[in-house]
GROMACS .gro file of C-alpha atoms in nm:
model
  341
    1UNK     CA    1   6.281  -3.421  -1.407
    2UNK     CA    2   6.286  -3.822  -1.452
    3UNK     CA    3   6.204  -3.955  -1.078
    4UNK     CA    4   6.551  -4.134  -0.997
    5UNK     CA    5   6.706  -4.176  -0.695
    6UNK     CA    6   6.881  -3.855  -0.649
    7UNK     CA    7   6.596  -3.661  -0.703
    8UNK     CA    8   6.355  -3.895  -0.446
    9UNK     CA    9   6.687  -3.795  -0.178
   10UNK     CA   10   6.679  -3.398  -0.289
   11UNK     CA   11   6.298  -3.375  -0.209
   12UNK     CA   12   6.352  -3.557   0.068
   13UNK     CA   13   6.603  -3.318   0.218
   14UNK     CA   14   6.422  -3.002   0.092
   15UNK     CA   15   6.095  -3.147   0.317
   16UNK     CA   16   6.372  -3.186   0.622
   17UNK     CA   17   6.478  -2.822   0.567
   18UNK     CA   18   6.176  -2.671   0.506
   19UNK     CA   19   6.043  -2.829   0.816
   20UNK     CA   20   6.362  -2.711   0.997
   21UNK     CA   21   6.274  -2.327   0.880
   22UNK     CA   22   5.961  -2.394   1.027
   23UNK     CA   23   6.028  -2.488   1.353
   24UNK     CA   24   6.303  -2.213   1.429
   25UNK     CA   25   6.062  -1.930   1.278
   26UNK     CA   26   5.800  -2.102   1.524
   27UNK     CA   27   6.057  -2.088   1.817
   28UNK     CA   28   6.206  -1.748   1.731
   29UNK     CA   29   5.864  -1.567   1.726
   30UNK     CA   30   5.886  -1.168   1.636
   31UNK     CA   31   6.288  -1.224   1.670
   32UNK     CA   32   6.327  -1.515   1.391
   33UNK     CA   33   6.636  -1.566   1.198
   34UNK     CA   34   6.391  -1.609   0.926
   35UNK     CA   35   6.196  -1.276   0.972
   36UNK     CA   36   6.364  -1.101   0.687
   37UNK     CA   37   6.332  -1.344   0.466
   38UNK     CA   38   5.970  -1.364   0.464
   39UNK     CA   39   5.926  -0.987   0.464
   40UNK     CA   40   6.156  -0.975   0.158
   41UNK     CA   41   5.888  -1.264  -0.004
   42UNK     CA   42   5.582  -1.084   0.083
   43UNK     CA   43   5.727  -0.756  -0.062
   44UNK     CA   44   5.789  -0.980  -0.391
   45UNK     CA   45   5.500  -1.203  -0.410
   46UNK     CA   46   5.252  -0.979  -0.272
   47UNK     CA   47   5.164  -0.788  -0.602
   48UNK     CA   48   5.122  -1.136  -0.758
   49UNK     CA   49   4.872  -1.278  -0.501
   50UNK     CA   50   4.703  -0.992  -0.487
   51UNK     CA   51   4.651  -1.007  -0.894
   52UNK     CA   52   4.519  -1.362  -0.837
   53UNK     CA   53   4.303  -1.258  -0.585
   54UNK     CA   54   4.176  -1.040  -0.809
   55UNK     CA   55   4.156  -1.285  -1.045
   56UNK     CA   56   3.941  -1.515  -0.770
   57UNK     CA   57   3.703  -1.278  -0.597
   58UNK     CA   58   3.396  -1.216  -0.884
   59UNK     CA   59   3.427  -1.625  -0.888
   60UNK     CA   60   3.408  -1.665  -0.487
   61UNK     CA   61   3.134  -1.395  -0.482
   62UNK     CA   62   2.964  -1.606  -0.743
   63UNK     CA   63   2.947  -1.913  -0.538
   64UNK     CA   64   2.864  -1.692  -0.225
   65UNK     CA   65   2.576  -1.521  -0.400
   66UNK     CA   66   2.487  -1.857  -0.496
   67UNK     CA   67   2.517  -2.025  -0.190
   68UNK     CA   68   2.330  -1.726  -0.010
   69UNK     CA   69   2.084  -1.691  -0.258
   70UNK     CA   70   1.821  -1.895  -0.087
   71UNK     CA   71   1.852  -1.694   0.219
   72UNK     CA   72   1.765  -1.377   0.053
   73UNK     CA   73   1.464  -1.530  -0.149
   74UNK     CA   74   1.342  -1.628   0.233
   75UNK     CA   75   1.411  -1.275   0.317
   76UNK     CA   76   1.195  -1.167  -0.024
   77UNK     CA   77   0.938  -1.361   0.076
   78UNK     CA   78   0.890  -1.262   0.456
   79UNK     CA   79   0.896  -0.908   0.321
   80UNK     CA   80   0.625  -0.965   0.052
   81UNK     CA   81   0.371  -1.131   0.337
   82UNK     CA   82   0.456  -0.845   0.544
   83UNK     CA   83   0.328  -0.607   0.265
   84UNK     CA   84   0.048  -0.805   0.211
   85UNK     CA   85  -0.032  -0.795   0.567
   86UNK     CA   86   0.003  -0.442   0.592
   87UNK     CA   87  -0.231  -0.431   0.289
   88UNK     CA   88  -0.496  -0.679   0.441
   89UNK     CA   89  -0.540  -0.486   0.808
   90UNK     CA   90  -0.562  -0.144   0.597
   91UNK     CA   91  -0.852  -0.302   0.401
   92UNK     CA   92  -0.964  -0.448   0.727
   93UNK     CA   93  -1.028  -0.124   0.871
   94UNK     CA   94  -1.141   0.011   0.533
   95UNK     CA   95  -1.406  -0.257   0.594
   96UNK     CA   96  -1.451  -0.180   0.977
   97UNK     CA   97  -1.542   0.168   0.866
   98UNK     CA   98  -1.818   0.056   0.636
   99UNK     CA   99  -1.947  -0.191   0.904
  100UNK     CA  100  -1.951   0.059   1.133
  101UNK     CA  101  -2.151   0.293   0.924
  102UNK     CA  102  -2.419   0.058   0.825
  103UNK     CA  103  -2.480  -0.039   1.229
  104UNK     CA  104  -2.515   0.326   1.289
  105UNK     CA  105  -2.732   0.357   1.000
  106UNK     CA  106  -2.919   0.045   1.125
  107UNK     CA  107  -2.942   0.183   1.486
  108UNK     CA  108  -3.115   0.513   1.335
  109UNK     CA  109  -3.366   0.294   1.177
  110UNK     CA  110  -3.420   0.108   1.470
  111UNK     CA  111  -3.482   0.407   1.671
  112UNK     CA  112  -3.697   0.568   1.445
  113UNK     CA  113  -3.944   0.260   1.431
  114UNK     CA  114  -3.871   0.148   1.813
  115UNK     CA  115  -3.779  -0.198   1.667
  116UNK     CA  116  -3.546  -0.464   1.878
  117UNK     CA  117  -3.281  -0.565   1.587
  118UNK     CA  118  -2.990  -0.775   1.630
  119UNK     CA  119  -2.680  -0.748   1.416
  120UNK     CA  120  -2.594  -0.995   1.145
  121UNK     CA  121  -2.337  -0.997   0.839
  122UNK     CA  122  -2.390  -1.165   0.551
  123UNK     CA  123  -2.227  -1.439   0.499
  124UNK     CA  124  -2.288  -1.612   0.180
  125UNK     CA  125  -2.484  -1.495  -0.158
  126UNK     CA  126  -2.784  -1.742  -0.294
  127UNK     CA  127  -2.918  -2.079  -0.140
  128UNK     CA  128  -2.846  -2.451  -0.223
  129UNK     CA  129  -3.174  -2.516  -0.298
  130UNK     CA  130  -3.305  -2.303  -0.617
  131UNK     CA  131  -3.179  -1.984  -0.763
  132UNK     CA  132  -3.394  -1.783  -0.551
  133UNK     CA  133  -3.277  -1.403  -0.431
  134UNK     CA  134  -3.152  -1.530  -0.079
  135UNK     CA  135  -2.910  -1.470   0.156
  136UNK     CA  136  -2.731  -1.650   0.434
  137UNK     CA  137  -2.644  -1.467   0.814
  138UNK     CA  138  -2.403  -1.549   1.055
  139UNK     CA  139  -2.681  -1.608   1.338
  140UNK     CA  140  -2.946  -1.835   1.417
  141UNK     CA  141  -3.172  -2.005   1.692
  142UNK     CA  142  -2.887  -1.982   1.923
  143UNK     CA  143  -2.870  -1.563   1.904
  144UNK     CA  144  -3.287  -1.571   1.925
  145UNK     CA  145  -3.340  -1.585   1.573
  146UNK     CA  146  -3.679  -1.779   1.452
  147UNK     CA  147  -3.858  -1.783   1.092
  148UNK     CA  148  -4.043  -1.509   0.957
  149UNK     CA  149  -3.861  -1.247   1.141
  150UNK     CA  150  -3.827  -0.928   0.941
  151UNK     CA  151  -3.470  -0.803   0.823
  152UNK     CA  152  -3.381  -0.478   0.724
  153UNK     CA  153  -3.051  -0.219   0.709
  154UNK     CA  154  -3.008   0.120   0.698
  155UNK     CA  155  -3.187   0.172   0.368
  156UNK     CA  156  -3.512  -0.025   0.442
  157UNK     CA  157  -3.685  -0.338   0.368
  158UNK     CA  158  -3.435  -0.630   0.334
  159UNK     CA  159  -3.650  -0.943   0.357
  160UNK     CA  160  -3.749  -1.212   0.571
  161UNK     CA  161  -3.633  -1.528   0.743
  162UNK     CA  162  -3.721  -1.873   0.601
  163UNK     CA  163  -3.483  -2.133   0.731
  164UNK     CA  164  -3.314  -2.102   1.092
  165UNK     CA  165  -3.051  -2.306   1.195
  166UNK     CA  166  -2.819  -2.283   1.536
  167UNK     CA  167  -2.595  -2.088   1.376
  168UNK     CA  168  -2.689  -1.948   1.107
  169UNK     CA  169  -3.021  -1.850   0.891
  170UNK     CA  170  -3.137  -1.829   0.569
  171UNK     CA  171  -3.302  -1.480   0.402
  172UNK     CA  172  -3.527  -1.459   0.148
  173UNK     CA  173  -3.476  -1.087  -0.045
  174UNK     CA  174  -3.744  -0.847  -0.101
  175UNK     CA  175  -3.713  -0.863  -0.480
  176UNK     CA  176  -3.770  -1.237  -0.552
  177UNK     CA  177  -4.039  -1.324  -0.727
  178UNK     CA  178  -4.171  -1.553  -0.424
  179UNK     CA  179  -4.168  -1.252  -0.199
  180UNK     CA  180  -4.469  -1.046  -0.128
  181UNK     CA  181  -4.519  -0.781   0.108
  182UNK     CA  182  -4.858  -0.553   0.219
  183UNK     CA  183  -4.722  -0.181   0.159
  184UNK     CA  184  -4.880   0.161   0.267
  185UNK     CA  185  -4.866   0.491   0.062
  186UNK     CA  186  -4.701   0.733   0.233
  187UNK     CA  187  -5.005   1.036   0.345
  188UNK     CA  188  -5.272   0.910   0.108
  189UNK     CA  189  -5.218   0.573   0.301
  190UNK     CA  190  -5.344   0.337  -0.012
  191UNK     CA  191  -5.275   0.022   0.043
  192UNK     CA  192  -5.153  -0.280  -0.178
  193UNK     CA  193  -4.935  -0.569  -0.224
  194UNK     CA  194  -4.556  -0.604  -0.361
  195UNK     CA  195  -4.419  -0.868  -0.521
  196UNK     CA  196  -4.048  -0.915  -0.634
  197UNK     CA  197  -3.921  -0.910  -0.970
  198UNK     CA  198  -3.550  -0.976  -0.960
  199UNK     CA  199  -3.326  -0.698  -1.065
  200UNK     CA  200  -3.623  -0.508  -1.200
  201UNK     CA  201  -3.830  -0.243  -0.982
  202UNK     CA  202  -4.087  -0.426  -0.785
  203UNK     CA  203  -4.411  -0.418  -0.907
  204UNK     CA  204  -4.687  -0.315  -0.651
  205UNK     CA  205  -5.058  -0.388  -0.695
  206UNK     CA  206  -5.294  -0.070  -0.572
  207UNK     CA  207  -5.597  -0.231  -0.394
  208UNK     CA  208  -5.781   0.116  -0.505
  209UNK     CA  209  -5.778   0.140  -0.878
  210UNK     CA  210  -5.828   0.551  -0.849
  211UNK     CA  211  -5.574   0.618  -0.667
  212UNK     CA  212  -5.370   0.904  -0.715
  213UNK     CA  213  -4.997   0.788  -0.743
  214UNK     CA  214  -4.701   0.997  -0.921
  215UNK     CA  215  -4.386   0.932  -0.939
  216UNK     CA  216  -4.140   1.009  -0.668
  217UNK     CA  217  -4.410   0.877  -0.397
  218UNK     CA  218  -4.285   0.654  -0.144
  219UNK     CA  219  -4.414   0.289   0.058
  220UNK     CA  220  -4.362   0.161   0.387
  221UNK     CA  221  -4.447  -0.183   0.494
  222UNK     CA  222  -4.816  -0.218   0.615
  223UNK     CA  223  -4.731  -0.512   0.864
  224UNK     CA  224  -4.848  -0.837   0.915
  225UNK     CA  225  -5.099  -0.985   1.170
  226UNK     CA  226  -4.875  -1.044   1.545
  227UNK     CA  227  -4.595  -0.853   1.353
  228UNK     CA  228  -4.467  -1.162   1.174
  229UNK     CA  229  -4.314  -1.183   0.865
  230UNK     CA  230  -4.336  -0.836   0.868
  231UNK     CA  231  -4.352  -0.535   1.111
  232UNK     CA  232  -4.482  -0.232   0.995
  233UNK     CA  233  -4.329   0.124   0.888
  234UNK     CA  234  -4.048   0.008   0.764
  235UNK     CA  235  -3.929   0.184   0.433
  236UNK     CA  236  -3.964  -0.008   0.085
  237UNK     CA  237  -3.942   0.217  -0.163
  238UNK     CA  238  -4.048   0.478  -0.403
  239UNK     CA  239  -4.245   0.457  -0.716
  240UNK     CA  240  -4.059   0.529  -1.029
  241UNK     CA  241  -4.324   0.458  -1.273
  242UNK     CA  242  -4.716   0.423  -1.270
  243UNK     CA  243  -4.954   0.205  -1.553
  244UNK     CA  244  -5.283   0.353  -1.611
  245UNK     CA  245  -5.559   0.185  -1.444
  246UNK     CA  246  -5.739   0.099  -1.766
  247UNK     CA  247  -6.077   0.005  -1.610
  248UNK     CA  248  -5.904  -0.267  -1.371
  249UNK     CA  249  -6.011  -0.342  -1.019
  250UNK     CA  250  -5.650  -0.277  -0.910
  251UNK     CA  251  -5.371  -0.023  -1.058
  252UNK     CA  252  -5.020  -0.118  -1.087
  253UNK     CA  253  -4.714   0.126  -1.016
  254UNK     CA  254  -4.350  -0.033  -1.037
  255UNK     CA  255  -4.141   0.071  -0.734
  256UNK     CA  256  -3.776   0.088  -0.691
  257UNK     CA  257  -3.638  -0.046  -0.373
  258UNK     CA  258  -3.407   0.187  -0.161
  259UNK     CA  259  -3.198  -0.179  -0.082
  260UNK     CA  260  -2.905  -0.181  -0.283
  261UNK     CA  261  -2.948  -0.663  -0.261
  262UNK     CA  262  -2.600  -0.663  -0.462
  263UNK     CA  263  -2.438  -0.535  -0.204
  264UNK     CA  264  -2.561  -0.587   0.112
  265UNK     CA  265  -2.299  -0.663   0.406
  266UNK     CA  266  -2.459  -0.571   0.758
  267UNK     CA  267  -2.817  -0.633   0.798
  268UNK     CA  268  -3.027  -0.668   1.094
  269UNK     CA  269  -3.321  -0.892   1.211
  270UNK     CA  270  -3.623  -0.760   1.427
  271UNK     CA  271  -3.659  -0.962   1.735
  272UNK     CA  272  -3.914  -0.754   1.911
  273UNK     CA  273  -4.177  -0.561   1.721
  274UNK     CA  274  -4.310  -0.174   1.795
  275UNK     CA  275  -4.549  -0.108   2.040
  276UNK     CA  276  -4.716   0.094   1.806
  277UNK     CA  277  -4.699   0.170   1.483
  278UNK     CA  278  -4.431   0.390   1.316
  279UNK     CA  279  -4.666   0.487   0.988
  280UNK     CA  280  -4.381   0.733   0.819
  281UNK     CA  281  -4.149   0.810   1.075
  282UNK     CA  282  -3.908   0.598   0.969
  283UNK     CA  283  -3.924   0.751   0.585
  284UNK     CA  284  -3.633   1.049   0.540
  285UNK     CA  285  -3.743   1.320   0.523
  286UNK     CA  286  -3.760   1.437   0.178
  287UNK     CA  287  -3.518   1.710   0.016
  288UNK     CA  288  -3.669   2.024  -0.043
  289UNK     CA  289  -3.724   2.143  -0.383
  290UNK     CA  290  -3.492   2.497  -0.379
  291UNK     CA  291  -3.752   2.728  -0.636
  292UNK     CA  292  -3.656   2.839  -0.949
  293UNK     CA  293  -3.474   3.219  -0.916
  294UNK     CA  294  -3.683   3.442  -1.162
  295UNK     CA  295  -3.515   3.703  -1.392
  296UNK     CA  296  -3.633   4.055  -1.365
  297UNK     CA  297  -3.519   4.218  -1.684
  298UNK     CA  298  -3.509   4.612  -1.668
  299UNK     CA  299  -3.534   4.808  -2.028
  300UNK     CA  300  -3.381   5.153  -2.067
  301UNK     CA  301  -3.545   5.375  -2.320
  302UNK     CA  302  -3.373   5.485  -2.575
  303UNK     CA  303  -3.352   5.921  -2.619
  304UNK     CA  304  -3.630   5.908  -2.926
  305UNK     CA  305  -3.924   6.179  -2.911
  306UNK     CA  306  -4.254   6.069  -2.727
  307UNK     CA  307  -4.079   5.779  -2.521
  308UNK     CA  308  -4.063   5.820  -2.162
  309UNK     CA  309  -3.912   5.620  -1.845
  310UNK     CA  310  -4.188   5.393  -1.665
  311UNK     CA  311  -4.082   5.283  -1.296
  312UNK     CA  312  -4.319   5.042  -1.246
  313UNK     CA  313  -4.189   4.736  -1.468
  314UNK     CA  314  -3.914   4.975  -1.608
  315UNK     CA  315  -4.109   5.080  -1.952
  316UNK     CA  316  -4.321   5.418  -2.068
  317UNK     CA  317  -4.602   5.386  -2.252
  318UNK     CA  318  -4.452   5.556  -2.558
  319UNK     CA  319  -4.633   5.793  -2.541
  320UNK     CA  320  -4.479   6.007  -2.296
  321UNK     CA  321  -4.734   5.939  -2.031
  322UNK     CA  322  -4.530   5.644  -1.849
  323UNK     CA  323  -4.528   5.741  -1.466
  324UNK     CA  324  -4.281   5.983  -1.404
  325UNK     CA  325  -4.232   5.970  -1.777
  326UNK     CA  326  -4.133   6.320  -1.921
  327UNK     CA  327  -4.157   6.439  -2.344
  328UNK     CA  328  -3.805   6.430  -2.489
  329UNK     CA  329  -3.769   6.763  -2.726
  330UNK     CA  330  -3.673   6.791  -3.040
  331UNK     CA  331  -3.379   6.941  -3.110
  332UNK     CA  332  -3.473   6.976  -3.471
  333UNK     CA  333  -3.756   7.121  -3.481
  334UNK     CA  334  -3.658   7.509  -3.441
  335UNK     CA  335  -3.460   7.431  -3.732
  336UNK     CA  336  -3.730   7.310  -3.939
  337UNK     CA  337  -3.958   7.589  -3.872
  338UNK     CA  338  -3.660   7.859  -3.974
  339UNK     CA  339  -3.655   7.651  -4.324
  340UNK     CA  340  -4.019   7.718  -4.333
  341UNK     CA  341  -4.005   8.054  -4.323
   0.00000   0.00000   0.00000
């Protein structure tokens, strides 16, 4: 329609009337003239907006799913740290369980030996200052802690302290090379001295060359003169393999520790020595060997002439004379002495 006057007055007067509807629907509320009218629009036009709307909807959802989308990553996320919270306090107390173990372990030792230990954790692996077998705990001077202080767990024979500091110290292992220890044989009380070799068993040097060592035989630390580095009785290890002596002044065995240094978590540090010396009480005791069942086989003779039961070991003597043995007839015989006639 070309825009001309008589079509700017028709809109015009279509605005004025639909405003006019508008305002006496308003005024008439549920009794409007133009009630019926609007029902009789809805009832035509409904099934078309409702196609629209059908139409619409996957696109509004769109932009709502869009437009919400951030919300529900947020509420992905907070769920995932949840989990992994849940997941770190269940390892947590996997870990206090463990802990827990070793100090009770730790405590046994303690009491066997009548040593005053104080707790520590370790807290880091290896030292700044070399490549040494060292490691670092989470006390020092502050908690009483001074240098060459022994440290040991559950299993034995940790180390010793070299560097203290307020709050923390510095461990030097058992199996470094720099380490060396006086040991005792357990019973035969032979003494010597062990020395570190890494990740290999440590080798011990026998002060007797004659001594009698096999394998299986264990050491305790022979202690050191006013208990420091090293109190005594406390487990090292056992010998796992022994070098002939050769026609040396000394005899070598190789020992492996009963430390696990890989893995070592709670440790703890004697601050007060025995009053007297533990010698093997601290050792556990060992397993005992269960003996070897033996296997009593019992023979049955067979029903053959001049073989007898024996009850001693089960057998005759073949001849008939076992004890309580008695001679088997014949049953051919009659026979062959009818042929004979």
């Amino acid at each position: 329609m070309r825009d001309t006057k008589e079509s700017r007055l028709l809109l015009v007067l279509l605005i004025v009337v639909a405003f006019a509807l508008i305002t006496v629907d308003i005024r008439g509320g549920e009794n409007s003239p133009v009630d019926g009218a609007r029902h009789a629009a809805a009832t035509a036009f409904g099934p078309v907006e409702n196609g629209v709307a059908g139409a619409v909807d996957p696109v509004g959802n769109a932009i709502a799913a869009v437009r919400d989308s951030n919300t529900r990553h947020n509420r992905i996320t907070d769920l995932e740290q949840q989990n992994a919270q849940l997941k770190r306090e269940l390892g947590s107390d996997d870990q206090n369980r463990n802990k827990a173990r070793e100090l009770d372990k730790i405590l046994k030792v303690a009491g066997a030996g009548q040593y005053g230990v104080k707790g520590a954790q370790v807290v880091a692996i290896g030292a700044a200052q070399g490549f040494s077998w060292t490691v670092t705990l989470d006390i020092g001077s502050r908690d009483g802690i001074q240098r060459d202080m022994t440290v040991l767990n559950g299993d034995g024979l940790v180390g010793r302290v070299t560097t203290v500091g307020p709050r923390t110290s510095t461990v030097l292992l058992a199996n470094d090379p720099d380490f060396t220890v006086g040991t005792r044989m357990e019973r035969s009380d032979e003494l010597g001295f062990a020395t570190g070799q890494g990740d290999r068993p440590i080798s011990v040097q026998l002060l007797n060359a004659k001594a009698k060592v096999k394998v299986g035989d264990r050491l305790v630390t022979f202690g050191s003169s006013k208990d420091k580095p090293f109190v005594p009785g406390v487990p090292v290890g056992r010998v796992v393999r022994v070098d002939p002596s050769g026609g040396d002044l000394t005899r070598t065995v190789y020992v492996q520790p009963f430390v696990g240094f890989t893995k070592l978590d709670v440790v703890g540090v004697v601050v007060q020595a025995p009053r007297q010396n533990p010698r093997d009480t601290v050792l556990p005791p060992k397993p005992r060997t269960r003996p070897t069942p033996t296997v009593t086989v019992t023979v049955t003779p067979s029903g053959t002439t001049g073989q007898g039961t024996g009850t001693g070991a089960g057998q005759g003597d073949g001849q008939g004379t076992g004890d309580g043995g008695d001679t088997v007839p014949d049953p051919n015989a009659n026979a062959n002495a009818d042929n004979q006639e």
